mmCIF file of C-alpha atoms (C1' of nucleotides) in Angstrom:
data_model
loop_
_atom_site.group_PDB
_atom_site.id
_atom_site.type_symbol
_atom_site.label_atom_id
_atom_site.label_comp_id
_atom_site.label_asym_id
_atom_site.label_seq_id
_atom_site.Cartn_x
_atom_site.Cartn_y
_atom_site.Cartn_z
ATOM 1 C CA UNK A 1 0.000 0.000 0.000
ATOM 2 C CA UNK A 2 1.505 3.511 -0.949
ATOM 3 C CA UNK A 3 0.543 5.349 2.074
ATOM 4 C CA UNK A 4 2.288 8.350 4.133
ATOM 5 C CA UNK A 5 3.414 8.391 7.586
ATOM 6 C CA UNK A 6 1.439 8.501 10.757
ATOM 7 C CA UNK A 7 3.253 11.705 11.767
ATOM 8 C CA UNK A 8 1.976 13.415 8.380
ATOM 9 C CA UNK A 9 -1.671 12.042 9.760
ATOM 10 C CA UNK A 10 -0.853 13.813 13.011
ATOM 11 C CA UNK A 11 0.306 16.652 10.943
ATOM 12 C CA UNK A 12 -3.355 17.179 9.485
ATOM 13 C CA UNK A 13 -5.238 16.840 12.480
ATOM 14 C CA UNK A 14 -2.900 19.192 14.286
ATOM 15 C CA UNK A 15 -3.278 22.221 11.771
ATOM 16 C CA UNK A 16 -6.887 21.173 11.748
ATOM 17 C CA UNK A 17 -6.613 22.132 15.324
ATOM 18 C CA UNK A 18 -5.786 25.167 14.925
ATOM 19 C CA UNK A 19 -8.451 26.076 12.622
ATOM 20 C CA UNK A 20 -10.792 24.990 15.727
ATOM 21 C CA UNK A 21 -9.060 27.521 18.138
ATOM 22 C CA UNK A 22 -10.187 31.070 18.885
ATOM 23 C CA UNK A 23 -5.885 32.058 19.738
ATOM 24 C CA UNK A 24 -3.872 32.239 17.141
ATOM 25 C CA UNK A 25 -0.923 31.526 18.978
ATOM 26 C CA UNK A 26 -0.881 28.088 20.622
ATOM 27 C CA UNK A 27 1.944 25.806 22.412
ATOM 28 C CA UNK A 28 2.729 22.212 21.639
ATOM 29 C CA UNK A 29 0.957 21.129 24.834
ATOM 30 C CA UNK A 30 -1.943 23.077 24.079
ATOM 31 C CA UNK A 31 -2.413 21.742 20.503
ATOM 32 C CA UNK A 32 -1.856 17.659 22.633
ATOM 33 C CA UNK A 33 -4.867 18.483 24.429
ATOM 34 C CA UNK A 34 -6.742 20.040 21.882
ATOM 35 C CA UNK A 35 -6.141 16.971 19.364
ATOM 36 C CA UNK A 36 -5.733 14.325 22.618
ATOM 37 C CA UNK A 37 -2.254 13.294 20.645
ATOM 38 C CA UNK A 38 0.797 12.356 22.990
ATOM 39 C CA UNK A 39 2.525 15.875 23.434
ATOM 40 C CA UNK A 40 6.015 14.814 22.568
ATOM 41 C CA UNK A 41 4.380 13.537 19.465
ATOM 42 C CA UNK A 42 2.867 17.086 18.746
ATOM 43 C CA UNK A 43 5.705 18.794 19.628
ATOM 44 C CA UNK A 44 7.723 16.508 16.906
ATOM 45 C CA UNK A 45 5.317 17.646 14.430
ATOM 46 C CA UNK A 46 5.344 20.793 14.956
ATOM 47 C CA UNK A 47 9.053 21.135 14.753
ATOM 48 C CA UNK A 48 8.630 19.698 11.564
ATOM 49 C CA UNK A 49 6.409 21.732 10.122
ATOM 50 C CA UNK A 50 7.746 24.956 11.306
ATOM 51 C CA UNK A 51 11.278 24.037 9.764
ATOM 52 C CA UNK A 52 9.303 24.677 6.161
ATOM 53 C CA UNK A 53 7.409 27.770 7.463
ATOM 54 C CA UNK A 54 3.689 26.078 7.062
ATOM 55 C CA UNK A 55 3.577 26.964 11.029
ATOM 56 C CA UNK A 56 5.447 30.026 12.178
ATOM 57 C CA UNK A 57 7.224 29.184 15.697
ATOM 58 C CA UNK A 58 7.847 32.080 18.389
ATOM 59 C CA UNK A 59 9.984 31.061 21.056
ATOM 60 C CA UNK A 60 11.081 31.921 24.439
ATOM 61 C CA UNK A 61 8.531 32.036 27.299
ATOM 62 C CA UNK A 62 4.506 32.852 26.233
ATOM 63 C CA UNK A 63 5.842 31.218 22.912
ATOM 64 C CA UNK A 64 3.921 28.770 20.628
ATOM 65 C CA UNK A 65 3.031 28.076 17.120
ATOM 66 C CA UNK A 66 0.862 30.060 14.476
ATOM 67 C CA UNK A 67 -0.625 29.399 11.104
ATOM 68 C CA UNK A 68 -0.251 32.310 9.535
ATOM 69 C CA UNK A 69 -1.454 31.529 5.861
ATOM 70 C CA UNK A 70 -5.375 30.563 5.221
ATOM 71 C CA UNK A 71 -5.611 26.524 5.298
ATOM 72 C CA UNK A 72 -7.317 26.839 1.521
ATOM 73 C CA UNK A 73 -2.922 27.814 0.898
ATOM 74 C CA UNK A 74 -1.819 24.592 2.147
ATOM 75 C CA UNK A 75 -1.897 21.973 0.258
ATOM 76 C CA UNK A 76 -1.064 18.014 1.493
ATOM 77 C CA UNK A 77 2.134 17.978 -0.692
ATOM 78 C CA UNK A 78 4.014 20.581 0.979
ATOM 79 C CA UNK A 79 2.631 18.925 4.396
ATOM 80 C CA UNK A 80 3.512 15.628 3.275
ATOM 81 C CA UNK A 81 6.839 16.989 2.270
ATOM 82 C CA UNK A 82 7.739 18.712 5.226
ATOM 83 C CA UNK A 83 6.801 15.484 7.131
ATOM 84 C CA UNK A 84 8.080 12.524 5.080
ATOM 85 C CA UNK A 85 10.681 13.945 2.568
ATOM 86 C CA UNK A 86 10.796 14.911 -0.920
ATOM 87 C CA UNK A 87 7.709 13.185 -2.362
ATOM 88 C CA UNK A 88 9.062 10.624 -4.929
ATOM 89 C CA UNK A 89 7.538 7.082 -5.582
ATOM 90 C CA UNK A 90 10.839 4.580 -5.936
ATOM 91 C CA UNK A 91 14.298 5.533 -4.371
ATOM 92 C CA UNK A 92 15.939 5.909 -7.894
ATOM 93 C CA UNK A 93 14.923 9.282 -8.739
ATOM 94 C CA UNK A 94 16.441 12.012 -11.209
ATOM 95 C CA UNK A 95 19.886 12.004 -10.835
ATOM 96 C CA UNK A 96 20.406 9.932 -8.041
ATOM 97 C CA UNK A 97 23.390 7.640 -8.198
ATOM 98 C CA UNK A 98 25.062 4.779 -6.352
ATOM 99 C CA UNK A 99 21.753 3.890 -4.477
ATOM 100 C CA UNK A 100 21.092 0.846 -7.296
ATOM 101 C CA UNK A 101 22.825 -2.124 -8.171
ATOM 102 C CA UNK A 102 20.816 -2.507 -11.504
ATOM 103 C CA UNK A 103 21.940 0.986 -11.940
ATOM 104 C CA UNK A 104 23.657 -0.150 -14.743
ATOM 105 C CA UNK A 105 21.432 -1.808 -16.853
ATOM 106 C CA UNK A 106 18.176 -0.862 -15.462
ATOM 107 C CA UNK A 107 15.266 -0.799 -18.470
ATOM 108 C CA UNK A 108 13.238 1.732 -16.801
ATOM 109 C CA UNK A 109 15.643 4.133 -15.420
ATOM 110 C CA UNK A 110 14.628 7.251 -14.419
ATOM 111 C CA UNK A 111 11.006 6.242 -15.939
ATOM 112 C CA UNK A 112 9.313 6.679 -12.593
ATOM 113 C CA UNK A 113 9.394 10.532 -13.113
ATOM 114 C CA UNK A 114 5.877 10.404 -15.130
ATOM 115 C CA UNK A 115 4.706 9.015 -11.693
ATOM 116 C CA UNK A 116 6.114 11.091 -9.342
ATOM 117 C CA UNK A 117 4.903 14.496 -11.424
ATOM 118 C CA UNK A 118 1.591 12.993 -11.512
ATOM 119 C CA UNK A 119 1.758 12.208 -8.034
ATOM 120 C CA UNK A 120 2.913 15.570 -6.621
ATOM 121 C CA UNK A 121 0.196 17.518 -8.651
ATOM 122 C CA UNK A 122 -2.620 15.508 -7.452
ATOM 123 C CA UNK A 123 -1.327 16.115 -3.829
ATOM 124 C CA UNK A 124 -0.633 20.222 -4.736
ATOM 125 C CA UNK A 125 -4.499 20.264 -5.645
ATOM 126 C CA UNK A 126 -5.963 19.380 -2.205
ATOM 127 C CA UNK A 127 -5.232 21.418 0.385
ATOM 128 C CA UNK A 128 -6.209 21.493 4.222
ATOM 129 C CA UNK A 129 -9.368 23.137 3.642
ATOM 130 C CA UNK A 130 -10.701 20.410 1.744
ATOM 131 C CA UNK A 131 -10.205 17.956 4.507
ATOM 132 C CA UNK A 132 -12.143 19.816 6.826
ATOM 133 C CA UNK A 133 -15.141 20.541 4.657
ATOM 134 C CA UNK B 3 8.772 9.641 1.945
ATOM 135 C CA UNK B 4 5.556 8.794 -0.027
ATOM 136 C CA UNK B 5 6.611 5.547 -1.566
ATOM 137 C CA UNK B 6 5.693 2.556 -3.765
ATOM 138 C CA UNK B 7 7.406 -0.815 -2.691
ATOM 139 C CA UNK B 8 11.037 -2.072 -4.285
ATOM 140 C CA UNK B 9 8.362 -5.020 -5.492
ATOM 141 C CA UNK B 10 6.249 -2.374 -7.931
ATOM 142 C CA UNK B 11 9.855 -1.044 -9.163
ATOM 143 C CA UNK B 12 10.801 -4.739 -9.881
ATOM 144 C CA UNK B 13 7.548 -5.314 -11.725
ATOM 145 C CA UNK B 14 7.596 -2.544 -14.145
ATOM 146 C CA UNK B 15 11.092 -4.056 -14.912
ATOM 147 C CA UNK B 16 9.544 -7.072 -16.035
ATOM 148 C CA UNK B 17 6.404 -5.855 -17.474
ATOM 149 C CA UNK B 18 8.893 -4.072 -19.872
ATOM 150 C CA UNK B 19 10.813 -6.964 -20.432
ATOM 151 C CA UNK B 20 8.540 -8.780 -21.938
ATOM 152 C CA UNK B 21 8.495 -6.029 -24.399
ATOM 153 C CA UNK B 22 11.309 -6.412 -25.566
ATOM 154 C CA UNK B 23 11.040 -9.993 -26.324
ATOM 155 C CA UNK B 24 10.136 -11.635 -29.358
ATOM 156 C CA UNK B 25 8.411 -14.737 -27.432
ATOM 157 C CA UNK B 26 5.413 -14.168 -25.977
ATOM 158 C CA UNK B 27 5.420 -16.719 -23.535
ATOM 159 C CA UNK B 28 8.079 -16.503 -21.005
ATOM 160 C CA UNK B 29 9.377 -18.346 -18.285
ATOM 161 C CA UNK B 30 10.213 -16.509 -14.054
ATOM 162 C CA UNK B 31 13.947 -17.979 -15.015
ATOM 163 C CA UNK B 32 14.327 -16.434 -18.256
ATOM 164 C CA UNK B 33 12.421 -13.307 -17.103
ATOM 165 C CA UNK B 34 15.111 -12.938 -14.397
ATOM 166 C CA UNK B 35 17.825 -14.017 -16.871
ATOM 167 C CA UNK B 36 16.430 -10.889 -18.929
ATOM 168 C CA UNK B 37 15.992 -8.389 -16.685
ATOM 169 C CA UNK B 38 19.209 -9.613 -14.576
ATOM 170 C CA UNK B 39 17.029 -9.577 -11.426
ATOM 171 C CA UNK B 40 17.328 -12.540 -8.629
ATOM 172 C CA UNK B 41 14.919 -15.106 -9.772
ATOM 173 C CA UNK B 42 12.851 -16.092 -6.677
ATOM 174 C CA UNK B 43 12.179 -11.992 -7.124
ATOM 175 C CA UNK B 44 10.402 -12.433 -10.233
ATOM 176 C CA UNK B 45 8.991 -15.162 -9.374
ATOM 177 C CA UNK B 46 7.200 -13.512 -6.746
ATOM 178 C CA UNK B 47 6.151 -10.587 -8.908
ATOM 179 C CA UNK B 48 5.160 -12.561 -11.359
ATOM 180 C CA UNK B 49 2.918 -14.541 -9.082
ATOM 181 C CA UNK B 50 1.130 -11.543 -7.971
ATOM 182 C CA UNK B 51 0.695 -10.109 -11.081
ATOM 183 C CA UNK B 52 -0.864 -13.327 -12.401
ATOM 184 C CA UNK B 53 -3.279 -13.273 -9.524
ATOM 185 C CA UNK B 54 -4.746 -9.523 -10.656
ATOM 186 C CA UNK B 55 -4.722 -11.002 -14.551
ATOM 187 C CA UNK B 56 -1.754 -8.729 -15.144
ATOM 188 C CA UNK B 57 -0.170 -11.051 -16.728
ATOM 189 C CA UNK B 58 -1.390 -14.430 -18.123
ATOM 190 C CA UNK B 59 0.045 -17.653 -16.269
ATOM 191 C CA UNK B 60 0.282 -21.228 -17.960
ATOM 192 C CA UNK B 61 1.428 -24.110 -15.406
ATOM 193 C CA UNK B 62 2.709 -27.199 -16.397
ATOM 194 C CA UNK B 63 6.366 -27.974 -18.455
ATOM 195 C CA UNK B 64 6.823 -25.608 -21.037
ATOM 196 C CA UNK B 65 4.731 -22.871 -19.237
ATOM 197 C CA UNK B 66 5.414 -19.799 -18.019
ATOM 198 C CA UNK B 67 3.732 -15.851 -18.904
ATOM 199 C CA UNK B 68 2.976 -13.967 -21.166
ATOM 200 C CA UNK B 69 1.197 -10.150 -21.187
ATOM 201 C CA UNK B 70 -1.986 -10.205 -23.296
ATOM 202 C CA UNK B 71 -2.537 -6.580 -22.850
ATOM 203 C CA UNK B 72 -1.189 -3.871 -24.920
ATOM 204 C CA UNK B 73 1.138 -2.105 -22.372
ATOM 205 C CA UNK B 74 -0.606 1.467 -23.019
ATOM 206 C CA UNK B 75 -3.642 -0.515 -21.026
ATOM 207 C CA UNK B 76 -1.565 -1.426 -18.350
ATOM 208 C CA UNK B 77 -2.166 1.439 -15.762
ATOM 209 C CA UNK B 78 0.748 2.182 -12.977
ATOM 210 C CA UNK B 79 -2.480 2.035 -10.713
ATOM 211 C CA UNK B 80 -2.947 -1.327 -11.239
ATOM 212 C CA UNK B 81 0.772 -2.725 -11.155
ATOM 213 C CA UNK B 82 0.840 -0.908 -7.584
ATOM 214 C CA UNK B 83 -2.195 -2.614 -6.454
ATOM 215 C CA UNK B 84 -1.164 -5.993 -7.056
ATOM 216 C CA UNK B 85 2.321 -6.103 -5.741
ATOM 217 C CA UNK B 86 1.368 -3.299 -3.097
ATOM 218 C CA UNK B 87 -2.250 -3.887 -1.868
ATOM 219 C CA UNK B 88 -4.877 -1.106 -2.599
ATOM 220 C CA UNK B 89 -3.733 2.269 -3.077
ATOM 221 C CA UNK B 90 -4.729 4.121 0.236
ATOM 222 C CA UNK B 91 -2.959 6.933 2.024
ATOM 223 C CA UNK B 92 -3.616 6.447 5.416
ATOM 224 C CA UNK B 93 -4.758 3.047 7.427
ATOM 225 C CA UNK B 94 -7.969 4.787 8.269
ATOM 226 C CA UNK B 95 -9.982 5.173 4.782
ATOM 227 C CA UNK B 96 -13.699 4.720 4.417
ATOM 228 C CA UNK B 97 -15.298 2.554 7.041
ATOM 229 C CA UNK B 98 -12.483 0.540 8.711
ATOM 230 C CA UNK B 99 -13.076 0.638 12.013
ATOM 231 C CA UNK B 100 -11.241 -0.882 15.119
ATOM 232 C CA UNK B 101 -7.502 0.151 13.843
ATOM 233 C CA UNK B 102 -6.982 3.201 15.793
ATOM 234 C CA UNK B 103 -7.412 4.214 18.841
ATOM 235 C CA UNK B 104 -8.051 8.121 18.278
ATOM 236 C CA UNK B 105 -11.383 7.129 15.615
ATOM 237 C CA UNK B 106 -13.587 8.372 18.668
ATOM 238 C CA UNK B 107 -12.482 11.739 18.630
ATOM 239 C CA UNK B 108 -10.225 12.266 15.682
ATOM 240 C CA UNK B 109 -10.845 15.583 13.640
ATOM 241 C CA UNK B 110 -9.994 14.760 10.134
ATOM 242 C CA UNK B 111 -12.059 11.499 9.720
ATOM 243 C CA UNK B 112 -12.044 9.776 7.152
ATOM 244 C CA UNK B 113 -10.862 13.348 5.530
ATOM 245 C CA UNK B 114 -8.391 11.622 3.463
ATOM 246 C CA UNK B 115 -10.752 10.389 0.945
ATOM 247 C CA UNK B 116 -9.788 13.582 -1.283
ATOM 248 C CA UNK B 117 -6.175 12.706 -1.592
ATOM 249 C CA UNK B 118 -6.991 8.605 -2.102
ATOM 250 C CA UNK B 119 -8.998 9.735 -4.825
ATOM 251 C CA UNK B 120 -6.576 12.651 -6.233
ATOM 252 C CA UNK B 121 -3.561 9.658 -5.599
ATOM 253 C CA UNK B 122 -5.611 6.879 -7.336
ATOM 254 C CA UNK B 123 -6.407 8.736 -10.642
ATOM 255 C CA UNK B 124 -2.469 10.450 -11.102
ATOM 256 C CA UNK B 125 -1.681 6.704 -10.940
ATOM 257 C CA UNK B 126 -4.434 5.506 -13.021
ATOM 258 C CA UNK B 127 -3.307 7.804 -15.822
ATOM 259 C CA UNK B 128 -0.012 6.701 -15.978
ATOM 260 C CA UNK B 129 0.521 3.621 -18.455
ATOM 261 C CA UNK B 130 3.517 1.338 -18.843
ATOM 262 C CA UNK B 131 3.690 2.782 -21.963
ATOM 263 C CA UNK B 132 4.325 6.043 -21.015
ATOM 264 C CA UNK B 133 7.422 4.173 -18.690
ATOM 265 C CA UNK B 134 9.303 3.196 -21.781
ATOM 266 C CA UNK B 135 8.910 5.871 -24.383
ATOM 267 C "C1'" DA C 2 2.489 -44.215 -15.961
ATOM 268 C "C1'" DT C 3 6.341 -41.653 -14.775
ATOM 269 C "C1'" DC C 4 9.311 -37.855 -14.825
ATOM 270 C "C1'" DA C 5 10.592 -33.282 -15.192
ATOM 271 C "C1'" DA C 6 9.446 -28.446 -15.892
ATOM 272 C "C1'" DA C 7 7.042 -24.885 -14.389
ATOM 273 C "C1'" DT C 8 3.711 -22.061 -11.575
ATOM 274 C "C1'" DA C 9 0.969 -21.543 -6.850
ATOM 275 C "C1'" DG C 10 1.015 -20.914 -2.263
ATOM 276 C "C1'" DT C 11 2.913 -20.327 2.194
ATOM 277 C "C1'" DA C 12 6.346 -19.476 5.664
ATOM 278 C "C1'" DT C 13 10.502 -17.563 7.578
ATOM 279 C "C1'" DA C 14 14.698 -14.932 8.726
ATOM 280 C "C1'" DA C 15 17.317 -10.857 8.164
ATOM 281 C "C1'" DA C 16 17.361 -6.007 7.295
ATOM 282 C "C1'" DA C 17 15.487 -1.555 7.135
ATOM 283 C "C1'" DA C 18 12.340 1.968 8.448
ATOM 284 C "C1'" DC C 19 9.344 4.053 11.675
ATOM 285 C "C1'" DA C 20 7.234 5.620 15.961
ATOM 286 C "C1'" DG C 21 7.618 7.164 20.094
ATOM 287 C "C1'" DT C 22 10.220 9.112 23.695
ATOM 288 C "C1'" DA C 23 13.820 11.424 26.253
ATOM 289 C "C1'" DC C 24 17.379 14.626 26.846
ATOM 290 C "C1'" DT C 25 20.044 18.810 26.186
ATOM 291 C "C1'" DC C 26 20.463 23.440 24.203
ATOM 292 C "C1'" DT C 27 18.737 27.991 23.034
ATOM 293 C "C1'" DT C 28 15.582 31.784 23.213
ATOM 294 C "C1'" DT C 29 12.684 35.144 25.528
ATOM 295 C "C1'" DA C 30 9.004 37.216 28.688
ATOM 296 C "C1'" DT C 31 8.564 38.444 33.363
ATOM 297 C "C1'" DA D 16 17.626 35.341 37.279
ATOM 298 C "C1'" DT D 17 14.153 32.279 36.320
ATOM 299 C "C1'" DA D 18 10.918 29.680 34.094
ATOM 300 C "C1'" DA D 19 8.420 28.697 29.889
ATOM 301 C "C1'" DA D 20 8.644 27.188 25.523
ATOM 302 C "C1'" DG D 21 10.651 25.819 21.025
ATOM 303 C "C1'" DA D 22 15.057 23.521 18.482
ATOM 304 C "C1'" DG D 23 17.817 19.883 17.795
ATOM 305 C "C1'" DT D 24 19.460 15.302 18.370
ATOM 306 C "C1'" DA D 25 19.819 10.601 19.772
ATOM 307 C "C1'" DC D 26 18.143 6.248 21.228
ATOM 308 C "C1'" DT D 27 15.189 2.059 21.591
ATOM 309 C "C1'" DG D 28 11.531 -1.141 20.601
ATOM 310 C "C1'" DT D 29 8.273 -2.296 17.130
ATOM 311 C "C1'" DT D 30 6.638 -2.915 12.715
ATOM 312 C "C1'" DT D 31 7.307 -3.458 7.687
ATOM 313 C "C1'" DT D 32 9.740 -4.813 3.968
ATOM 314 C "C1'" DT D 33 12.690 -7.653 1.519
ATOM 315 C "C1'" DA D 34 14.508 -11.616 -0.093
ATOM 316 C "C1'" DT D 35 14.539 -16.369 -0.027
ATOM 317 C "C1'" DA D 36 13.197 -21.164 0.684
ATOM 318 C "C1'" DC D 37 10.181 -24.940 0.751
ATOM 319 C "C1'" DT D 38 6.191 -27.695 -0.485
ATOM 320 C "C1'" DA D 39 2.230 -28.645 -3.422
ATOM 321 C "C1'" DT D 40 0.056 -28.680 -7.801
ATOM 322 C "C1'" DT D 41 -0.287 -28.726 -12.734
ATOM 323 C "C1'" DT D 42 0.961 -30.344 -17.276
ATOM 324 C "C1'" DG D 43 3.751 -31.697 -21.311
ATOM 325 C "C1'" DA D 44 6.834 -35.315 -22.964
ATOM 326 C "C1'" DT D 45 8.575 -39.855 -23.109
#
DNA sequence: ATCAAATAGTATAAAAACAGTACTCTTTAT
DNA sequence: ATAAAGAGTACTGTTTTTATACTATTTGAT
């Protein structure tokens, strides 16, 4: 089954969260409780997703987490992405070398690309605000 | 990293393998000879494909496959889903129920339909033919 | 009828990836 | 200064994946 981590799971229900919330500004162990998720778990997340700027982090003491962009402006690749890596369908991508012992005389090298385009524009076109609707 | 298994890579391989053969009936052994993969590998791909009419088997001495499909009918959709299982992002799609232990109170149920459904029709439009142009 | 070639099905052991957690470091409001 | 809160990293147990092996079944050839 092609499927995406539990974290990026997490990762949804957390923004989701924040959608639900009348602050704007909300810590890691407010967003556990919110979303009843283990709190180290949350706070992993969150990390994660503010190292790509889809949360905005303030830190220091009072500090916590903000979604500054409308949820309709993020879409599940970049979540995905920020969460699980580069979203690509076999490990033999593009340029990649050394990772293949068939490298050599491989029949379909580099042929996955068709897939992974496909696959990153169908996750580009559905965004956080269509899983809440 | 959104990914497919080593197995799907491995049958694309093959499924363009017998391509480029003149014989249309083909042995696991001289599949692997061809494609230079192990042969218990193929052997397993092979199986599975047989099992979703993929590929045709014939048992017996003097057996083996053969691919009575054009390969522009052959959709990347349906290689995945019978090496990988069915092509769903997340363990908790539609109404499977019992698998995890936030489905009381979770906030994005079953909100991942969108992106199974975005997911299943990049793949479905993605031939073996387009693999080996 | 028997044998050998070939696929079908199932099981298993090793390797890799993942999930979850913990710990330390840095920043900042009070 | 202190305490709250995020950043970064590392570790461990579990789960998945991968590759292989083994047995059973089918079928053509002699």
């Amino acid at each position: 089954m092609i499927k995406v981590s539990r974290l990026a799971d997490y990762a949804v229900v957390v923004l989701v969260a924040f959608t639900r919330s009348d602050d704007a500004l909300l810590s890691a162990a407010a967003l556990a409780d919110k979303t009843k998720l283990p709190e180290p778990t949350v706070a992993k997340v969150l990390k994660l997703l503010a190292k790509d700027n889809i949360v905005k982090s303030i830190r220091g003491a009072g500090g916590g987490y903000s979604l500054d962009k409308p949820i309709g402006n993020i879409s599940i690749a970049e979540i995905v992405k920020a969460v699980d890596g580069p979203i690509a369908v076999t490990s033999c991508v593009d340029g990649a070398t050394g990772s293949c012992d068939y490298e050599g005389c491989c029949a379909v090298k580099g042929r996955w690309n068709p897939v992974n385009v496909a696959l990153h524009s169908a996750l580009e076109n559905v965004t956080l605000a269509d899983m809440t609707s």
